[in-house]
mmCIF file of C-alpha atoms in Angstrom:
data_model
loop_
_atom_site.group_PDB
_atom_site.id
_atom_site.type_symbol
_atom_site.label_atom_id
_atom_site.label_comp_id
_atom_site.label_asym_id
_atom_site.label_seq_id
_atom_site.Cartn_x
_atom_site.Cartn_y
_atom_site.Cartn_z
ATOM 1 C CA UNK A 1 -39.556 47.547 56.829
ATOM 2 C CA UNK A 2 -36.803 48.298 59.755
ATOM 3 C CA UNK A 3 -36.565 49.973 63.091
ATOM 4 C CA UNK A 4 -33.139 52.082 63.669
ATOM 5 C CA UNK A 5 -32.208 53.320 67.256
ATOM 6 C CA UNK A 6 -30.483 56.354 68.226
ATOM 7 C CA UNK A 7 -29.385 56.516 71.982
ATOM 8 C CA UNK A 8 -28.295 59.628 73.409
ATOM 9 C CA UNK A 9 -27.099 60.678 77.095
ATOM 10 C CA UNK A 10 -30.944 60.573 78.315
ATOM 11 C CA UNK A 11 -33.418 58.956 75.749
ATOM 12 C CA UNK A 12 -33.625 57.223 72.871
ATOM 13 C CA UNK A 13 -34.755 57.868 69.668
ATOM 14 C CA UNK A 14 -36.981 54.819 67.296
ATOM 15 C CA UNK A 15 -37.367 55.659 63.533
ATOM 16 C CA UNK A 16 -39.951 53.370 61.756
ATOM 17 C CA UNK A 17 -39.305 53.065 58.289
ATOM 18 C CA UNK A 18 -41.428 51.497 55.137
ATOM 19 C CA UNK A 19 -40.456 50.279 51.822
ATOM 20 C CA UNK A 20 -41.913 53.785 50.042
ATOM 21 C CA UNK A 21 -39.122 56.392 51.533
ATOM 22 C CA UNK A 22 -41.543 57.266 54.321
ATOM 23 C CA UNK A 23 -40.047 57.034 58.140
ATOM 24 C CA UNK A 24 -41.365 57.957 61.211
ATOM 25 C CA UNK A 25 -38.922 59.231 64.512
ATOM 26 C CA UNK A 26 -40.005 58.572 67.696
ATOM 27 C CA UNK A 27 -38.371 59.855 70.865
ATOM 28 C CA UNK A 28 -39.011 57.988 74.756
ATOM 29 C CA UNK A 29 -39.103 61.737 75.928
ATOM 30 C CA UNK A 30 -42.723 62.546 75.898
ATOM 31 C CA UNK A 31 -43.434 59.979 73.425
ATOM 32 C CA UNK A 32 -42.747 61.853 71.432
ATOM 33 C CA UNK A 33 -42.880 62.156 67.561
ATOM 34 C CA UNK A 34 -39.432 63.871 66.199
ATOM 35 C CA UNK A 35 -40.184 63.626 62.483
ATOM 36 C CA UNK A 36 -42.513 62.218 60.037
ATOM 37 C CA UNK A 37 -39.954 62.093 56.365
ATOM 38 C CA UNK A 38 -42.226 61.967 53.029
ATOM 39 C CA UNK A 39 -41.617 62.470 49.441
ATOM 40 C CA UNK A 40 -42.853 65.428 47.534
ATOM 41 C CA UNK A 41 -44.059 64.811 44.227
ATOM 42 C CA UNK A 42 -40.413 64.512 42.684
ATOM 43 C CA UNK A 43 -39.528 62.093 45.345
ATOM 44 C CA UNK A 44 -37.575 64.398 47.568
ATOM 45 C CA UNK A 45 -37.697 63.191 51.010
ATOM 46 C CA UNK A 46 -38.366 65.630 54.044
ATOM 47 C CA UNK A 47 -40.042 66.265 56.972
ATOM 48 C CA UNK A 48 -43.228 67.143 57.232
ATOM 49 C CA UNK A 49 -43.591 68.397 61.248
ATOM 50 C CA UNK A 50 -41.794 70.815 63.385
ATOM 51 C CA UNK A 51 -39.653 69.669 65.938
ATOM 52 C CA UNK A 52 -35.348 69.825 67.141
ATOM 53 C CA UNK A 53 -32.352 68.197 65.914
ATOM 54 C CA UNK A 54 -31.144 67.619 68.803
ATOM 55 C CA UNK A 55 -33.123 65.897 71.541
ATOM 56 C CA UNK A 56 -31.663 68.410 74.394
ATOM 57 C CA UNK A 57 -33.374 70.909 73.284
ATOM 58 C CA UNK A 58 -37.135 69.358 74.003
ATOM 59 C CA UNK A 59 -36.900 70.230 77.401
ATOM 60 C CA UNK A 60 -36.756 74.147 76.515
ATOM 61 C CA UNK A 61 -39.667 74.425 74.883
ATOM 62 C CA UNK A 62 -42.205 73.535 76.268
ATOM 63 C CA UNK A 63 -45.067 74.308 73.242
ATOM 64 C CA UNK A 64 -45.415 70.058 73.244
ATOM 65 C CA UNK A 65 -43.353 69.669 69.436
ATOM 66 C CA UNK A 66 -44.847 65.961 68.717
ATOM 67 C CA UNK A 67 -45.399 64.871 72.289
ATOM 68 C CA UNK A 68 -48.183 63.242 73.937
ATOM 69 C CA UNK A 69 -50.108 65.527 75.835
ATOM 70 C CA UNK A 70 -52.064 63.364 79.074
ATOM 71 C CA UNK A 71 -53.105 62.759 81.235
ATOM 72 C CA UNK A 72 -56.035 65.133 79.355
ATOM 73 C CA UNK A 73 -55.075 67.238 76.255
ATOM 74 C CA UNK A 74 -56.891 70.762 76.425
ATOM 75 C CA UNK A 75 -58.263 72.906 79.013
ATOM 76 C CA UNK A 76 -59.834 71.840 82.321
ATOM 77 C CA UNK A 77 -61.494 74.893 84.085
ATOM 78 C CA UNK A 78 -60.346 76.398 87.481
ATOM 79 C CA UNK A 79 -58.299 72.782 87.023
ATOM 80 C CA UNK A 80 -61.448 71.376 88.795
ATOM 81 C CA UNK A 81 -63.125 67.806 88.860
ATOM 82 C CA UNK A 82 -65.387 66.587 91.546
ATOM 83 C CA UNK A 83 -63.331 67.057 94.644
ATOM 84 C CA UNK A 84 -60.261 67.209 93.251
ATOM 85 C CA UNK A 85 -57.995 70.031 92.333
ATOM 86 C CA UNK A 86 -55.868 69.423 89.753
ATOM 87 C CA UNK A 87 -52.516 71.336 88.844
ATOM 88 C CA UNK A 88 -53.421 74.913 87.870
ATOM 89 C CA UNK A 89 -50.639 75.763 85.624
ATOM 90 C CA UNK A 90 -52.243 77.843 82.948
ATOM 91 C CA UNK A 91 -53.362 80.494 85.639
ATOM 92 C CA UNK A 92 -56.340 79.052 87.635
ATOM 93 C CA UNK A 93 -56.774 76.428 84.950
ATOM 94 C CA UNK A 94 -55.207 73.318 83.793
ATOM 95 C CA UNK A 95 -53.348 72.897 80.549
ATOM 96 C CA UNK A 96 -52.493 69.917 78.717
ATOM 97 C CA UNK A 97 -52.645 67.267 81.873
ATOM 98 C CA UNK A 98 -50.534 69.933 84.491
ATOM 99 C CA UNK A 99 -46.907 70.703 84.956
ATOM 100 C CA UNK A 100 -45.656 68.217 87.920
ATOM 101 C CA UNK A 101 -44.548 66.886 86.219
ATOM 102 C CA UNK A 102 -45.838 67.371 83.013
ATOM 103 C CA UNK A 103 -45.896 64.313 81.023
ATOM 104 C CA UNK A 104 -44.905 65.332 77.742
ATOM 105 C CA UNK A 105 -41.452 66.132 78.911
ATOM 106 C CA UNK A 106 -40.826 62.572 81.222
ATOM 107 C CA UNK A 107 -39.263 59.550 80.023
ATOM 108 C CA UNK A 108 -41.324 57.090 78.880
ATOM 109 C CA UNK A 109 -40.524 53.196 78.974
ATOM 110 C CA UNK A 110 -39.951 51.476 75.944
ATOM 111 C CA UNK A 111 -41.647 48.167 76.417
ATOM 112 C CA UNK A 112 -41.649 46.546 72.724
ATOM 113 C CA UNK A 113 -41.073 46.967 68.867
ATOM 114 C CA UNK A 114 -42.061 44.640 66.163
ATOM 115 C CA UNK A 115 -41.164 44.304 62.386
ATOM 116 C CA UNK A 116 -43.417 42.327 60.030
ATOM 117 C CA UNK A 117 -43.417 42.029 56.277
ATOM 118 C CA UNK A 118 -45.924 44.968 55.779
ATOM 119 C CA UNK A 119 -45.526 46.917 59.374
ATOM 120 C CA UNK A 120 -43.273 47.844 61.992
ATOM 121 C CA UNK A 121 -44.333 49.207 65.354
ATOM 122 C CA UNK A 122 -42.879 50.597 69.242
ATOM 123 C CA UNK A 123 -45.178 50.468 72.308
ATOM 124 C CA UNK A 124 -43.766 53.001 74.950
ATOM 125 C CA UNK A 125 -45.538 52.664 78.164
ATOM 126 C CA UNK A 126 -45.952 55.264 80.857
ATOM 127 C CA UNK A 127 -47.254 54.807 84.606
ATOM 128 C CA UNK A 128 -48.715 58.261 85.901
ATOM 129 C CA UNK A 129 -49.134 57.769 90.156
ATOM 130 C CA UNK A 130 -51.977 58.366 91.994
ATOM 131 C CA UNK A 131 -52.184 61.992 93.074
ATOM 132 C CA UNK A 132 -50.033 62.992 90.300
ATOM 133 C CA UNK A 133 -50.745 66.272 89.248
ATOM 134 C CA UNK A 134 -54.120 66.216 91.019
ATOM 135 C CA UNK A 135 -55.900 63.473 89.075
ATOM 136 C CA UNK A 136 -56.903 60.271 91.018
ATOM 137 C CA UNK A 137 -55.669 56.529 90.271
ATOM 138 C CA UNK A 138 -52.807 54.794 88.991
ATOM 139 C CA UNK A 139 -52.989 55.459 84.958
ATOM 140 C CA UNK A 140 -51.068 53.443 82.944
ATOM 141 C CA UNK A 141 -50.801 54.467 79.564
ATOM 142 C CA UNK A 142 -49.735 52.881 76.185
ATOM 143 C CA UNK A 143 -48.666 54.398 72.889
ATOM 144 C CA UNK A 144 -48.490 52.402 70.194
ATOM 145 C CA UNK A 145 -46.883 53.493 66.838
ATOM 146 C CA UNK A 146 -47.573 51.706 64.112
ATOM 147 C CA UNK A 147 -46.140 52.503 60.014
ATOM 148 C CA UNK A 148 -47.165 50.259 57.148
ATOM 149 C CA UNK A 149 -46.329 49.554 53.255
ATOM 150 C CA UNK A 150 -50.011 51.662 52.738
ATOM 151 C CA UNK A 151 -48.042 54.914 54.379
ATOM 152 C CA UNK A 152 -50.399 54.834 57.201
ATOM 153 C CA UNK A 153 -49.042 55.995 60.742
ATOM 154 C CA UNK A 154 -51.117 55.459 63.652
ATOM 155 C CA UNK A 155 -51.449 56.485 67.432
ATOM 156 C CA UNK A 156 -53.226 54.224 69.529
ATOM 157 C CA UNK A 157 -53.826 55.631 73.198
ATOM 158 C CA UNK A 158 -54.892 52.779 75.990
ATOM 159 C CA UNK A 159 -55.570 53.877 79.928
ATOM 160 C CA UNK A 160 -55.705 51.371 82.534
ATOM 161 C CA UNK A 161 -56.555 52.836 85.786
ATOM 162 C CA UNK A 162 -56.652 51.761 89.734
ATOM 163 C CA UNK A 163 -59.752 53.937 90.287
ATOM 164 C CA UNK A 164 -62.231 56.494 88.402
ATOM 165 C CA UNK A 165 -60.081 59.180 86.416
ATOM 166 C CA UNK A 166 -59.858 61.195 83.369
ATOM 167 C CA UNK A 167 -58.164 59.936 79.981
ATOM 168 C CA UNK A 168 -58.227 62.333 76.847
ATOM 169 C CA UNK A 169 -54.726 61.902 75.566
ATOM 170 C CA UNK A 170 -53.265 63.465 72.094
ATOM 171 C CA UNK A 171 -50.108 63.775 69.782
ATOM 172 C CA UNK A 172 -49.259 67.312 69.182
ATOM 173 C CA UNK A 173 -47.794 67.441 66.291
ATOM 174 C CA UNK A 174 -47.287 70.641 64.371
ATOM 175 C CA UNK A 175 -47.390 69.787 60.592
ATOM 176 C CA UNK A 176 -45.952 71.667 57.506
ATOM 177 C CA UNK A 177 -46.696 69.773 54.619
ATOM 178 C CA UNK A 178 -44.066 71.744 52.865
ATOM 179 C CA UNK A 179 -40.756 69.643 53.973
ATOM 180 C CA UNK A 180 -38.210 71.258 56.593
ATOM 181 C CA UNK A 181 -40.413 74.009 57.421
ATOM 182 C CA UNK A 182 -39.345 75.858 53.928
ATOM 183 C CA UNK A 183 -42.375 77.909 54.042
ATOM 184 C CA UNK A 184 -45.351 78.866 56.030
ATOM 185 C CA UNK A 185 -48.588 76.548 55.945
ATOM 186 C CA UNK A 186 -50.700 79.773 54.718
ATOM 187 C CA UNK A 187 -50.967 78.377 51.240
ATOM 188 C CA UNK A 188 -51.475 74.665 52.510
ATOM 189 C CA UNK A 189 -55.287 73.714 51.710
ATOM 190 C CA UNK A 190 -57.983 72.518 54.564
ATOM 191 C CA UNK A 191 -60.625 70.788 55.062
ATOM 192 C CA UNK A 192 -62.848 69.348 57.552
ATOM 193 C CA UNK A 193 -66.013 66.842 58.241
ATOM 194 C CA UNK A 194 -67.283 69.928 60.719
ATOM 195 C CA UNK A 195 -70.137 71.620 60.898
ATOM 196 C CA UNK A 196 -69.793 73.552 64.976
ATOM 197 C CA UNK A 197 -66.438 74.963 66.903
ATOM 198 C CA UNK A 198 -66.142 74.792 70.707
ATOM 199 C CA UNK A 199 -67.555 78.880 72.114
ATOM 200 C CA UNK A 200 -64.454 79.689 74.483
ATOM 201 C CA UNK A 201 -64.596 82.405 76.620
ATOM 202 C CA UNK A 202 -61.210 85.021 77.348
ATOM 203 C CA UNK A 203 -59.557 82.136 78.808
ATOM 204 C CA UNK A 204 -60.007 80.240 76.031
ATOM 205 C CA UNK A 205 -62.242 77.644 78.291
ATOM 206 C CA UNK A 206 -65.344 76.177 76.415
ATOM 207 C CA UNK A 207 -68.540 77.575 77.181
ATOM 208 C CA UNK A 208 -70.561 74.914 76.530
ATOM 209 C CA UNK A 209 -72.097 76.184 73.287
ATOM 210 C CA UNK A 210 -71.299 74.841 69.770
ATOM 211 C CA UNK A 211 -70.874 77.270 67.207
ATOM 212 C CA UNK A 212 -72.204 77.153 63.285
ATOM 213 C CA UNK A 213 -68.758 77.339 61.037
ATOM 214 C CA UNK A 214 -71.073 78.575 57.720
ATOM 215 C CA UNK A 215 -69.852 81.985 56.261
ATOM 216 C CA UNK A 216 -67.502 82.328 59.372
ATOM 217 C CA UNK A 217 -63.276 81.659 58.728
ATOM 218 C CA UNK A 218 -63.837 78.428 60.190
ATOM 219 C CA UNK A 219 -65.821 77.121 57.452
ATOM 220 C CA UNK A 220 -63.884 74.402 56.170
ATOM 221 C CA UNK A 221 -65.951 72.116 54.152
ATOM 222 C CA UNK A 222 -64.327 72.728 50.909
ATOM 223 C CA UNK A 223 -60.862 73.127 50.747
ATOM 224 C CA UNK A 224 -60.194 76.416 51.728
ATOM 225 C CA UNK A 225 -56.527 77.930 51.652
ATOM 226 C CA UNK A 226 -55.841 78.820 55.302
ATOM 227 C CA UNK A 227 -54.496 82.019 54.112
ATOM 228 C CA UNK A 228 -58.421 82.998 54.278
ATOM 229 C CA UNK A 229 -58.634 82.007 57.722
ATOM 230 C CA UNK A 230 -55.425 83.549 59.235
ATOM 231 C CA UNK A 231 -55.591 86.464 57.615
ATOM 232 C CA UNK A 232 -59.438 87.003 59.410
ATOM 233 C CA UNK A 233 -58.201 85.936 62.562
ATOM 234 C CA UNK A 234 -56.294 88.117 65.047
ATOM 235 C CA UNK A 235 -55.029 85.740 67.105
ATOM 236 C CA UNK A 236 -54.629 82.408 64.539
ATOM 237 C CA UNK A 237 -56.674 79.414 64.947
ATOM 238 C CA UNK A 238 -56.431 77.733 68.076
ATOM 239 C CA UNK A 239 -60.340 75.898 68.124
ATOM 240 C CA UNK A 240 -61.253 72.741 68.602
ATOM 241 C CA UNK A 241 -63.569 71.165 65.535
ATOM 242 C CA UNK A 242 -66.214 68.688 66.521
ATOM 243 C CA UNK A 243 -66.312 65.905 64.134
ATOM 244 C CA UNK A 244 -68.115 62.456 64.204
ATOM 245 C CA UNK A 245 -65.701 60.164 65.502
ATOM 246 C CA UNK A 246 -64.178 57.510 63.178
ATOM 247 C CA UNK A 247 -62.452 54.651 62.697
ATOM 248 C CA UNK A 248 -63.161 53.742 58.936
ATOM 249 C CA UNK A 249 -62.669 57.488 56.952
ATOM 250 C CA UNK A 250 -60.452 60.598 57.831
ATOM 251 C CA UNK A 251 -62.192 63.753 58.908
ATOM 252 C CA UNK A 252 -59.505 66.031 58.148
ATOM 253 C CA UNK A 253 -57.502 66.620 55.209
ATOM 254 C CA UNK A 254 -54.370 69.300 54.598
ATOM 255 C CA UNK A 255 -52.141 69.461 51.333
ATOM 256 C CA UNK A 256 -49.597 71.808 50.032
ATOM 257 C CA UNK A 257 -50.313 72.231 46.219
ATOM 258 C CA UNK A 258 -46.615 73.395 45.744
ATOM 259 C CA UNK A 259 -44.960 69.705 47.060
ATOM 260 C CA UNK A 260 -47.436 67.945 46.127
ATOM 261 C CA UNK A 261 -47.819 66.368 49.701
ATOM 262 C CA UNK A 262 -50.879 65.460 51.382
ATOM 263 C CA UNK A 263 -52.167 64.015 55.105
ATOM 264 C CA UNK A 264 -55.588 63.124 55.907
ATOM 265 C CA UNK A 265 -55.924 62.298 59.726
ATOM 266 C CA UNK A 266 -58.575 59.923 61.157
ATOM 267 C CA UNK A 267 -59.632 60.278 64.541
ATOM 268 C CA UNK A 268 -61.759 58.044 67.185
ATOM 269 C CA UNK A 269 -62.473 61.110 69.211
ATOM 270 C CA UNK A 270 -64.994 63.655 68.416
ATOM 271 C CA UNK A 271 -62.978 66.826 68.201
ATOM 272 C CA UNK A 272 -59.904 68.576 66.265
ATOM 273 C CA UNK A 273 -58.382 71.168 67.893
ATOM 274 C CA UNK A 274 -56.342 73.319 65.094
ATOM 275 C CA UNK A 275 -53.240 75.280 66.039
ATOM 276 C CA UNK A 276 -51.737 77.319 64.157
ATOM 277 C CA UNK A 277 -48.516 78.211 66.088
ATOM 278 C CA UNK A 278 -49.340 82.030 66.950
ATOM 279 C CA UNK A 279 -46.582 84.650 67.803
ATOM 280 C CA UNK A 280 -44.154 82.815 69.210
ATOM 281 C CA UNK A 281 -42.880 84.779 72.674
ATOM 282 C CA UNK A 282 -39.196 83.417 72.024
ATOM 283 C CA UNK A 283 -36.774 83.175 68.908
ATOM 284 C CA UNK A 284 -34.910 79.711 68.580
ATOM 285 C CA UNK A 285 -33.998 77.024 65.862
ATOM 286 C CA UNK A 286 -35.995 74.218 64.992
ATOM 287 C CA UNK A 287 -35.164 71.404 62.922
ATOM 288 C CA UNK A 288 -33.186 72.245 60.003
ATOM 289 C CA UNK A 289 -32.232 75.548 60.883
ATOM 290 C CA UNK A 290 -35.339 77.938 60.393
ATOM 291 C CA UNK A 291 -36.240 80.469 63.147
ATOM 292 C CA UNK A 292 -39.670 79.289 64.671
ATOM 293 C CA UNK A 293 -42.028 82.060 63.508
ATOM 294 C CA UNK A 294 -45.787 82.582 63.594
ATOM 295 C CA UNK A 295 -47.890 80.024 60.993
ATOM 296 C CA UNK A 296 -44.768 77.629 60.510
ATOM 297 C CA UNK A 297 -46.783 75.004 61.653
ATOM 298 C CA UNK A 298 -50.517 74.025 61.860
ATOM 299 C CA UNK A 299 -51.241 71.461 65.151
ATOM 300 C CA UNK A 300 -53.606 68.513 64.316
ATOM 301 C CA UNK A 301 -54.985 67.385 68.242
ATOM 302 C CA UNK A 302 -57.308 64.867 67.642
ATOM 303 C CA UNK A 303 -58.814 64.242 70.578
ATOM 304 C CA UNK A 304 -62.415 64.647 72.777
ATOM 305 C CA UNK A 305 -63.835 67.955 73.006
ATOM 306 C CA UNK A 306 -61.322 69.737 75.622
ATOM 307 C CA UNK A 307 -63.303 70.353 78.898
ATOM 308 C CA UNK A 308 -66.035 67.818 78.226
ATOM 309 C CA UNK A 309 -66.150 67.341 81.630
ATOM 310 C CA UNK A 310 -67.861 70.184 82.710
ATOM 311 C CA UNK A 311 -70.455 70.171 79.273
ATOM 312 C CA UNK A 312 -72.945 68.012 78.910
ATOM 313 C CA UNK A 313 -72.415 66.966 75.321
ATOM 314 C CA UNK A 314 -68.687 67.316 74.838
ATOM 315 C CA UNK A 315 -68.167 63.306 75.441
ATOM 316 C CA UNK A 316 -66.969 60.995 78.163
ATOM 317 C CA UNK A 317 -63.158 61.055 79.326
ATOM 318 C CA UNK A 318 -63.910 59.254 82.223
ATOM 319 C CA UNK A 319 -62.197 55.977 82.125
ATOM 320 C CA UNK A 320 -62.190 53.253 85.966
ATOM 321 C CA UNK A 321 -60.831 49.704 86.434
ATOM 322 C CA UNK A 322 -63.679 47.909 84.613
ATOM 323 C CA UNK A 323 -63.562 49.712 81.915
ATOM 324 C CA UNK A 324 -60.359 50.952 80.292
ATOM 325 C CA UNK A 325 -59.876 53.213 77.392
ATOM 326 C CA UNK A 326 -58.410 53.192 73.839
ATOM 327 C CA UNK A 327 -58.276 56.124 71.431
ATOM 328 C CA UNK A 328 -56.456 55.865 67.831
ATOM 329 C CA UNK A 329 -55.259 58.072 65.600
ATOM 330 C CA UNK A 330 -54.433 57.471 62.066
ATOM 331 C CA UNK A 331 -52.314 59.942 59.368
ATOM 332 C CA UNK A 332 -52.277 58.842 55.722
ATOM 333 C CA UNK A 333 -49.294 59.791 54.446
ATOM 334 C CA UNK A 334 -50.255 60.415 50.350
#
């Protein structure tokens, strides 16, 4: 088990690293995760998510590759809560916690690592003002990475606040089980603990109603190639799953038959939102040289159902002083 440190001009890059070949790169820009490196099934090491080579190029593209999205992952209609208006940067809506600054693309604060005989870990810590971006209170927010011997990798979320605010955070990783993006996730397999999708309307906003997944292309409770579901879909998948949350079983499970890889992701929160990177509208690089193109990647955001706060339902993001919030993720690696 080691930690290795990369410092460039304006972060700094932490890559968590087993005993089994598997490593884990985390940047202080966005907290951000850089790369996840696995074996396929003849040992060859690579990695398994989308993201740059070289950490200047984070800030260009702004589609969150492996960042934390807060202060609230998702949608937030007409970027509206209570009395307070919140940064409308998705038209009259809010996207992924607002744009001013958005905190995906802000340094975070590296406040600790650890190495132990069958873990290593890096807590960054970030401290969002009151009045930033809308949202009330002081939020303090903790990420905590954590990669043991078992090839587990976890992402636990805890908000601290000064007064009554929202906390739904997420990692937005874009996964391609196949190593350096060699192919498209089309022939990767699915499937999902979920029985209802989140209705959005034209805005892609929840309406409020869940939605049965049998005999539909987001009927996932076999493993399903997602060929059948892209090639049904006009515009990709980009839904959010409810799911039961968890914190003994994963809920979610993707492979790619042809490297022999597989991640099953475990989620306290109640939704998965899939992505499945549609029509790019720009042409660049990503890491190891392939052009980004559309169904390169498939985005796991485990999270709370995106605009619960407006359905009854859909969960409760709101987090005050007394009583603070955790969320974790977990990815099992094999």
């Amino acid at each position: 088990m080691k930690i290795n440190k990369e410092e460039f001009q304006n972060v700094n890059w932490y890559t968590l690293s087993n005993d089994n070949n598997v490593s884990v790169t985390i940047s202080t820009l966005g907290a951000t995760v850089v790369a996840v490196n696995t074996p396929d099934k003849n040992g060859n090491v690579e990695n398994i998510v989308l993201g740059f080579d070289n950490p200047e190029d984070y800030p260009k593209h702004h589609d969150y590759f492996g960042a934390t999205v807060a202060r609230v992952a998702g949608r937030i209609k007409d970027g509206k809560w209570r009395d307070y208006q919140l940064n409308q940067n998705e038209g009259s809506n809010t996207l992924h916690g607002g744009a001013k600054p958005a905190l995906s693309y802000v340094n975070w604060k590296k406040i600790s690592k650890f190495i132990r005989k069958e873990e290593v870990g890096l807590v960054l810590k970030r401290f969002s003002i009151d009045g930033e971006n809308g949202f009330p209170g002081d939020l303090t927010i903790d990420a905590i990475f954590r990669l043991n011997n078992r090839n587990e990798f976890s992402i636990t979320y805890i908000g601290h606040t000064s007064k009554q605010t929202l906390f739904n955070p997420t990692s937005h990783m874009y996964f391609n089980l196949s190593g350096d993006a060699k192919r498209t996730v089309n022939n990767h397999l699915l499937q999902i603990e979920s029985d209802t999708i989140a209705e959005v309307d034209d805005q892609k906003i929840p309406t409020g109603n869940l939605l049965n997944v049998d005999e539909t292309p987001y009927d996932f409770h076999q493993k399903t190639t997602l060929d059948v579901a892209l090639n049904q879909l006009d515009n990709g998948l980009d839904t959010a799953f409810k799911i039961d949350p968890s914190i003994e079983h994963p809920q979610l499970v993707l492979e790619d038959p042809e490297s022999g890889r597989r991640v099953r992701v475990q989620t306290s929160g109640n939704a998965l939102v899939l992505f499945s990177t549609n029509k790019p509208t720009e042409e660049f690089k990503i890491a190891g040289g392939n052009t980004m193109k559309e169904n390169l990647g498939l985005a796991i955001e485990a999270q709370m159902l995106p605009d619960a706060i407006h359905h009854s339902g859909f969960g409760n993001i709101i987090i005050s002083p007394s009583k603070p919030m955790m969320y974790r993720n977990t990815y099992y690696l094999n």
